[in-house]
């Protein structure tokens, strides 16, 4: 019989799972264990804005299921996650120029 995880252990597992999934979505063959103890590791890898949006959607669903968070709380948690550990966006300027052009054409 397996022991149930404490709330703290569930949160630690969630951080690990989120970081691993972020690397998968961003297309990097790196895991949480690879970057553990590496200073500023999140600055060394990039992802496209679109990949970031996909990751936030995935993370929201994950947090709702695994940590039983309400949708709004899971969204907020993902925003904090991205601020703390999110990878740098490789196409931030291009993405915003494209959106500005779309908005100015409407």
XYZ file of N, CA and C in Angstrom:
318
model
N 0.841 -1.189 0.000
C 0.000 0.000 0.000
C 0.884 1.250 0.000
N 0.599 2.177 -0.916
C 1.422 3.388 -0.999
C 0.871 4.452 -0.063
N 1.800 5.215 0.499
C 1.434 6.306 1.390
C 0.912 7.485 0.578
N -0.061 8.170 1.117
C -0.560 9.381 0.455
C 0.444 10.506 0.655
N 0.571 11.325 -0.363
C 1.501 12.457 -0.275
C 0.903 13.565 0.584
N 1.776 14.263 1.305
C 1.323 15.430 2.064
C 1.065 16.560 1.071
N 0.432 17.616 1.534
C 0.156 18.780 0.681
C 1.471 19.347 0.114
N 2.482 19.417 0.979
C 3.786 19.942 0.559
C 4.426 19.040 -0.505
N 4.340 17.738 -0.321
C 4.902 16.794 -1.299
C 4.164 16.895 -2.636
N 2.855 17.104 -2.583
C 2.070 17.266 -3.815
C 2.502 18.514 -4.562
N 2.756 19.604 -3.820
C 3.196 20.857 -4.453
C 4.588 20.691 -5.077
N 5.469 20.002 -4.370
C 6.822 19.755 -4.900
C 6.753 18.919 -6.172
N 5.917 17.905 -6.160
C 5.737 17.057 -7.341
C 5.169 17.883 -8.492
N 4.239 18.781 -8.179
C 3.626 19.625 -9.205
C 4.670 20.524 -9.864
N 5.547 21.123 -9.074
C 6.600 21.988 -9.632
C 7.476 21.170 -10.579
N 7.865 19.994 -10.152
C 8.704 19.102 -10.964
C 7.987 18.742 -12.274
N 6.720 18.341 -12.161
C 5.937 17.964 -13.344
C 5.747 19.146 -14.287
N 5.495 20.318 -13.724
C 5.297 21.513 -14.560
C 6.580 21.866 -15.313
N 7.701 21.847 -14.614
C 8.979 22.175 -15.271
C 9.280 21.161 -16.370
N 9.072 19.882 -16.088
C 9.314 18.857 -17.104
C 8.422 19.069 -18.324
N 7.149 19.366 -18.099
C 6.223 19.576 -19.215
C 6.566 20.848 -19.996
N 7.019 21.887 -19.290
C 7.415 23.121 -19.960
C 8.552 22.830 -20.944
N 9.529 22.044 -20.515
C 10.639 21.687 -21.405
C 10.149 20.869 -22.596
N 9.214 19.952 -22.368
C 8.670 19.138 -23.466
C 7.975 20.031 -24.488
N 7.097 20.909 -24.022
C 6.355 21.796 -24.932
C 7.308 22.723 -25.672
N 8.354 23.186 -24.982
C 9.328 24.095 -25.608
C 10.293 23.361 -26.540
N 10.279 22.023 -26.508
C 11.125 21.252 -27.413
C 12.552 21.064 -26.933
N 12.766 21.153 -25.618
C 14.109 20.954 -25.067
C 14.202 19.568 -24.444
N 15.299 18.889 -24.684
C 15.501 17.554 -24.101
C 16.220 17.691 -22.767
N 15.555 18.365 -21.838
C 16.092 18.641 -20.512
C 14.987 18.320 -19.516
N 15.371 17.946 -18.309
C 14.371 17.676 -17.273
C 14.668 18.498 -16.024
N 13.740 18.448 -15.114
C 13.893 19.100 -13.809
C 15.210 18.675 -13.157
N 15.483 17.375 -13.192
C 16.706 16.858 -12.557
C 17.973 17.417 -13.200
N 17.912 17.716 -14.499
C 19.076 18.276 -15.197
C 19.395 19.701 -14.736
N 18.367 20.459 -14.366
C 18.581 21.869 -14.014
C 18.604 22.110 -12.511
N 18.311 21.068 -11.739
C 18.314 21.191 -10.288
C 19.673 21.677 -9.799
N 19.693 22.780 -9.089
C 20.943 23.323 -8.564
C 21.690 24.229 -9.533
N 21.211 24.356 -10.769
C 21.857 25.233 -11.755
C 21.261 26.637 -11.602
N 22.126 27.613 -11.380
C 21.657 28.977 -11.182
C 21.112 29.576 -12.486
N 19.976 30.258 -12.387
C 19.337 30.948 -13.525
C 19.133 30.053 -14.742
N 18.846 28.786 -14.523
C 18.650 27.841 -15.634
C 17.561 28.290 -16.592
N 16.525 28.941 -16.079
C 15.389 29.350 -16.911
C 15.757 30.432 -17.918
N 16.910 31.080 -17.736
C 17.373 32.093 -18.692
C 18.143 31.461 -19.851
N 18.526 30.201 -19.699
C 19.360 29.525 -20.696
C 18.549 28.851 -21.796
N 17.235 28.765 -21.602
C 16.354 28.100 -22.565
C 15.248 29.057 -22.967
N 14.739 28.869 -24.179
C 13.659 29.742 -24.643
C 12.474 28.912 -25.129
N 11.362 29.608 -25.281
C 10.166 29.019 -25.880
C 9.445 30.138 -26.623
N 8.649 29.778 -27.598
C 7.847 30.762 -28.324
C 6.657 31.156 -27.448
N 6.125 32.342 -27.667
C 4.964 32.816 -26.908
C 3.823 31.806 -27.033
N 3.622 31.283 -28.240
C 2.550 30.310 -28.472
C 2.750 29.050 -27.620
N 4.013 28.627 -27.478
C 4.318 27.469 -26.628
C 4.023 27.796 -25.167
N 4.305 29.034 -24.775
C 4.018 29.475 -23.409
C 2.527 29.422 -23.121
N 1.716 29.847 -24.093
C 0.256 29.810 -23.927
C -0.239 28.362 -23.825
N 0.315 27.501 -24.664
C -0.044 26.076 -24.618
C 0.323 25.485 -23.251
N 1.515 25.837 -22.757
C 1.964 25.336 -21.463
C 1.062 25.824 -20.334
N 0.671 27.095 -20.376
C -0.194 27.624 -19.306
C -1.545 26.916 -19.293
N -2.076 26.613 -20.466
C -3.346 25.860 -20.538
C -3.164 24.471 -19.947
N -2.071 23.803 -20.330
C -1.796 22.467 -19.814
C -1.648 22.519 -18.294
N -0.878 23.499 -17.806
C -0.627 23.623 -16.378
C -1.885 23.900 -15.582
N -2.765 24.712 -16.138
C -4.033 25.014 -15.462
C -4.830 23.724 -15.259
N -4.960 22.927 -16.315
C -5.690 21.656 -16.215
C -5.015 20.728 -15.204
N -3.696 20.664 -15.269
C -2.925 19.815 -14.359
C -3.190 20.215 -12.901
N -3.084 21.518 -12.607
C -3.269 21.986 -11.230
C -4.689 21.759 -10.739
N -5.657 21.920 -11.632
C -7.048 21.685 -11.251
C -7.250 20.212 -10.884
N -6.619 19.337 -11.644
C -6.786 17.903 -11.401
C -5.950 17.419 -10.211
N -4.661 17.721 -10.232
C -3.739 17.167 -9.238
C -3.796 17.858 -7.872
N -3.978 19.177 -7.869
C -4.012 19.910 -6.594
C -5.422 20.400 -6.265
N -6.371 19.989 -7.086
C -7.788 20.330 -6.885
C -8.019 21.831 -6.717
N -7.412 22.605 -7.598
C -7.565 24.060 -7.571
C -8.756 24.462 -8.421
N -9.369 25.549 -8.039
C -10.404 26.152 -8.884
C -9.712 26.762 -10.100
N -10.469 26.949 -11.175
C -9.905 27.452 -12.435
C -9.151 28.765 -12.252
N -9.763 29.734 -11.594
C -9.125 31.053 -11.415
C -7.826 30.938 -10.617
N -7.862 30.120 -9.583
C -6.670 29.940 -8.754
C -5.557 29.263 -9.551
N -5.914 28.268 -10.356
C -4.932 27.564 -11.183
C -4.319 28.515 -12.211
N -5.146 29.392 -12.801
C -4.626 30.393 -13.759
C -3.630 31.316 -13.070
N -4.000 31.796 -11.894
C -3.128 32.700 -11.134
C -1.822 31.994 -10.772
N -1.931 30.747 -10.358
C -0.750 29.953 -9.997
C 0.178 29.791 -11.205
N -0.389 29.585 -12.386
C 0.423 29.449 -13.597
C 1.104 30.763 -13.959
N 0.422 31.880 -13.732
C 1.055 33.187 -13.985
C 2.266 33.363 -13.061
N 2.103 33.005 -11.780
C 3.223 33.082 -10.840
C 4.343 32.135 -11.243
N 3.967 30.938 -11.675
C 4.961 29.963 -12.115
C 5.796 30.546 -13.253
N 5.118 31.177 -14.213
C 5.816 31.739 -15.372
C 6.749 32.877 -14.956
N 6.336 33.667 -13.971
C 7.192 34.752 -13.482
C 8.432 34.169 -12.801
N 8.230 33.127 -11.999
C 9.336 32.527 -11.258
C 10.263 31.681 -12.117
N 9.677 30.786 -12.932
C 10.480 29.781 -13.619
C 10.237 29.700 -15.122
N 9.382 30.537 -15.651
C 9.073 30.461 -17.073
C 10.278 30.761 -17.945
N 10.370 30.060 -19.052
C 11.472 30.275 -19.985
C 11.291 31.608 -20.702
N 12.388 32.180 -21.159
C 12.359 33.425 -21.909
C 11.663 33.177 -23.249
N 10.841 34.136 -23.661
C 10.170 34.006 -24.964
C 11.135 34.410 -26.073
N 11.278 33.541 -27.055
C 12.222 33.782 -28.155
C 11.647 34.736 -29.195
N 10.328 34.854 -29.262
C 9.702 35.672 -30.316
C 8.774 36.743 -29.749
N 9.088 37.243 -28.566
C 8.233 38.213 -27.874
C 7.944 39.447 -28.743
N 8.984 40.080 -29.300
C 8.781 41.297 -30.093
C 7.983 41.017 -31.360
N 8.346 39.961 -32.072
C 7.624 39.613 -33.300
C 6.156 39.321 -33.001
N 5.917 38.600 -31.934
C 4.548 38.240 -31.539
C 3.719 39.494 -31.270
N 4.300 40.460 -30.553
C 3.564 41.682 -30.229
C 3.385 42.592 -31.443
N 4.363 42.637 -32.325
C 4.207 43.417 -33.559
C 3.069 42.850 -34.397
N 3.016 41.537 -34.494
C 1.968 40.860 -35.240
C 0.590 41.189 -34.654
N 0.478 41.135 -33.324
C -0.791 41.449 -32.665
C -1.168 42.917 -32.812
N -0.185 43.803 -32.765
C -0.462 45.228 -32.957
C -0.990 45.466 -34.366
N -0.379 44.803 -35.350
C -0.840 44.942 -36.733
C -2.251 44.409 -36.895
N -2.555 43.290 -36.267
C -3.906 42.721 -36.323
C -4.913 43.686 -35.720
N -4.564 44.260 -34.559
C -5.472 45.166 -33.866
C -5.660 46.477 -34.612
N -4.634 46.991 -35.277
C -4.748 48.254 -35.994
C -5.538 48.080 -37.309
N -5.611 46.834 -37.806
C -6.383 46.573 -39.020
C -7.876 46.382 -38.749
N -8.235 46.239 -37.487
C -9.658 46.034 -37.139
C -10.398 47.331 -36.992
